[in-house]
Amino acid sequence: MNFQRGKRSEDLEMNLVPLIDVLLVIIIFLVVSATFSRTSELQINLPTAEANSPQEKPLTIEVGVDASGQYVINGKSLSDKSVAGISAALQAAANGGNEPTIIINADANSTHQSVVNVMEASRIAGYTHITFATQAKSGS
């Protein structure tokens, strides 16, 4: 009920300009602070272990396995994820070298099958020296 004659109440309106300003500032902050990872590199979290410092080997082949099952041999990404494809890539990386050491850099969250595939490919290629890369435990 309107007891006041002749006076109309003003229509209420919501001013959206401050809301838009705040949202734009938040979006700009997120864009500036976001980190962009390179698509050519694998994101690998190495498992931790206490070990001695690594010894220098004359011929080593580094095989990276990330959590999604991608393989990288000496910095080159593999498109063929089969055991035969990995074996062929290992032989190509060895360049006919005598008994290289295969260093497997597997992500802590990678599947067991991915690591077994690398080990099987090494066996097929005739390479028996296989080791795993780890990172030292922090705080010990």
Coordinates of C-alpha atoms in Angstrom, one line a residue:
M1 CA 0.0 0.0 0.0
N2 CA 1.2 3.4 -0.9
F3 CA 0.1 6.0 1.7
Q4 CA 2.0 8.9 0.1
R5 CA 0.1 10.4 -2.7
G6 CA 1.9 11.9 -5.6
K7 CA 5.3 10.4 -4.7
R8 CA 6.5 7.6 -6.7
S9 CA 9.2 5.4 -5.4
E10 CA 12.3 5.2 -7.6
D11 CA 12.9 2.0 -9.5
L12 CA 15.8 0.1 -8.0
E13 CA 18.6 -0.7 -10.4
M14 CA 21.8 -2.6 -10.0
N15 CA 25.0 -1.0 -11.2
L16 CA 27.1 -3.7 -13.0
V17 CA 30.1 -1.6 -13.8
P18 CA 32.0 -2.3 -10.5
L19 CA 31.3 -6.0 -10.9
I20 CA 32.7 -6.0 -14.4
D21 CA 35.7 -4.1 -13.2
V22 CA 36.5 -6.6 -10.5
L23 CA 36.0 -9.6 -12.9
L24 CA 38.3 -8.1 -15.4
V25 CA 41.0 -7.5 -12.8
I26 CA 40.7 -11.2 -11.7
I27 CA 40.9 -12.4 -15.3
I28 CA 44.0 -10.3 -15.9
F29 CA 45.6 -11.6 -12.7
L30 CA 45.0 -15.2 -13.7
V31 CA 46.4 -14.7 -17.2
V32 CA 49.5 -13.0 -16.0
S33 CA 50.2 -15.5 -13.2
A34 CA 49.4 -18.6 -15.2
T35 CA 52.4 -20.8 -16.1
F36 CA 52.5 -22.2 -19.6
S37 CA 54.3 -25.5 -20.0
R38 CA 56.1 -26.4 -23.2
T39 CA 54.4 -29.1 -25.2
S40 CA 57.6 -30.7 -26.4
E41 CA 58.8 -31.5 -22.8
L42 CA 57.4 -34.1 -20.5
Q43 CA 56.4 -33.3 -17.0
I44 CA 58.0 -36.0 -14.9
N45 CA 58.0 -36.4 -11.1
L46 CA 60.8 -38.8 -10.3
P47 CA 60.4 -41.2 -7.4
T48 CA 62.6 -40.5 -4.4
A49 CA 65.3 -42.8 -3.0
E50 CA 68.5 -42.5 -1.0
A51 CA 71.4 -43.4 -3.2
N52 CA 75.0 -42.6 -3.9
S53 CA 75.9 -40.1 -6.6
P54 CA 75.6 -41.6 -10.1
Q55 CA 78.7 -42.9 -11.7
E56 CA 79.7 -41.7 -15.2
K57 CA 79.0 -44.3 -17.9
P58 CA 80.7 -44.2 -21.3
L59 CA 77.5 -44.7 -23.3
T60 CA 74.0 -44.0 -21.8
I61 CA 70.6 -43.8 -23.3
E62 CA 68.0 -41.9 -21.3
V63 CA 64.4 -43.0 -21.7
G64 CA 61.7 -40.8 -20.3
V65 CA 58.2 -42.1 -19.5
D66 CA 55.6 -39.6 -18.3
A67 CA 52.3 -40.3 -16.4
S68 CA 50.3 -40.4 -19.7
G69 CA 52.5 -43.1 -21.3
Q70 CA 54.5 -40.8 -23.6
Y71 CA 58.1 -42.0 -24.4
V72 CA 61.2 -39.8 -25.0
I73 CA 64.5 -41.3 -25.9
N74 CA 67.5 -38.9 -25.5
G75 CA 65.2 -35.9 -25.9
K76 CA 63.4 -37.2 -29.0
S77 CA 59.7 -38.0 -28.7
L78 CA 58.5 -41.4 -29.9
S79 CA 55.3 -41.7 -32.0
D80 CA 55.4 -45.6 -32.0
K81 CA 54.6 -46.8 -28.5
S82 CA 54.9 -50.5 -29.2
V83 CA 57.7 -52.6 -27.8
A84 CA 59.2 -53.1 -31.3
G85 CA 59.1 -49.3 -31.9
I86 CA 60.9 -48.6 -28.6
S87 CA 63.4 -51.3 -29.4
A88 CA 64.2 -49.8 -32.8
A89 CA 64.5 -46.3 -31.3
L90 CA 66.9 -47.7 -28.6
Q91 CA 69.1 -49.3 -31.3
A92 CA 69.1 -46.1 -33.3
A93 CA 70.1 -44.1 -30.2
A94 CA 73.0 -46.5 -29.5
N95 CA 74.5 -46.0 -33.0
G96 CA 76.0 -49.5 -32.8
G97 CA 77.7 -48.7 -29.5
N98 CA 78.9 -51.6 -27.3
E99 CA 76.4 -52.4 -24.5
P100 CA 74.9 -49.0 -23.5
T101 CA 73.3 -48.4 -20.2
I102 CA 69.6 -47.6 -20.4
I103 CA 68.5 -45.0 -17.8
I104 CA 64.7 -45.1 -17.3
N105 CA 63.3 -41.7 -16.1
A106 CA 59.8 -42.8 -15.2
D107 CA 57.2 -40.5 -13.6
A108 CA 56.1 -41.7 -10.2
N109 CA 52.6 -41.9 -11.5
S110 CA 53.4 -43.7 -14.8
T111 CA 51.9 -47.1 -15.4
H112 CA 53.9 -50.2 -14.6
Q113 CA 53.2 -51.5 -18.1
S114 CA 55.0 -48.4 -19.6
V115 CA 58.2 -49.2 -17.7
V116 CA 57.9 -52.9 -18.5
N117 CA 57.6 -52.0 -22.2
V118 CA 60.9 -50.1 -22.0
M119 CA 62.6 -53.0 -20.2
E120 CA 61.2 -55.5 -22.7
A121 CA 62.4 -53.3 -25.6
S122 CA 65.9 -53.2 -24.1
R123 CA 65.9 -57.0 -23.8
I124 CA 64.9 -57.4 -27.5
A125 CA 67.6 -54.9 -28.5
G126 CA 70.1 -56.9 -26.5
Y127 CA 70.9 -54.3 -23.8
T128 CA 71.0 -55.8 -20.3
H129 CA 72.3 -52.8 -18.3
I130 CA 69.2 -51.0 -17.1
T131 CA 68.9 -48.5 -14.3
F132 CA 66.3 -46.2 -12.9
A133 CA 66.7 -42.5 -12.2
T134 CA 65.4 -41.2 -8.9
Q135 CA 65.7 -38.0 -7.0
A136 CA 67.1 -37.6 -3.5
K137 CA 64.6 -37.4 -0.6
S138 CA 64.3 -34.0 0.8
G139 CA 64.8 -33.4 4.6
S140 CA 67.1 -36.4 5.1

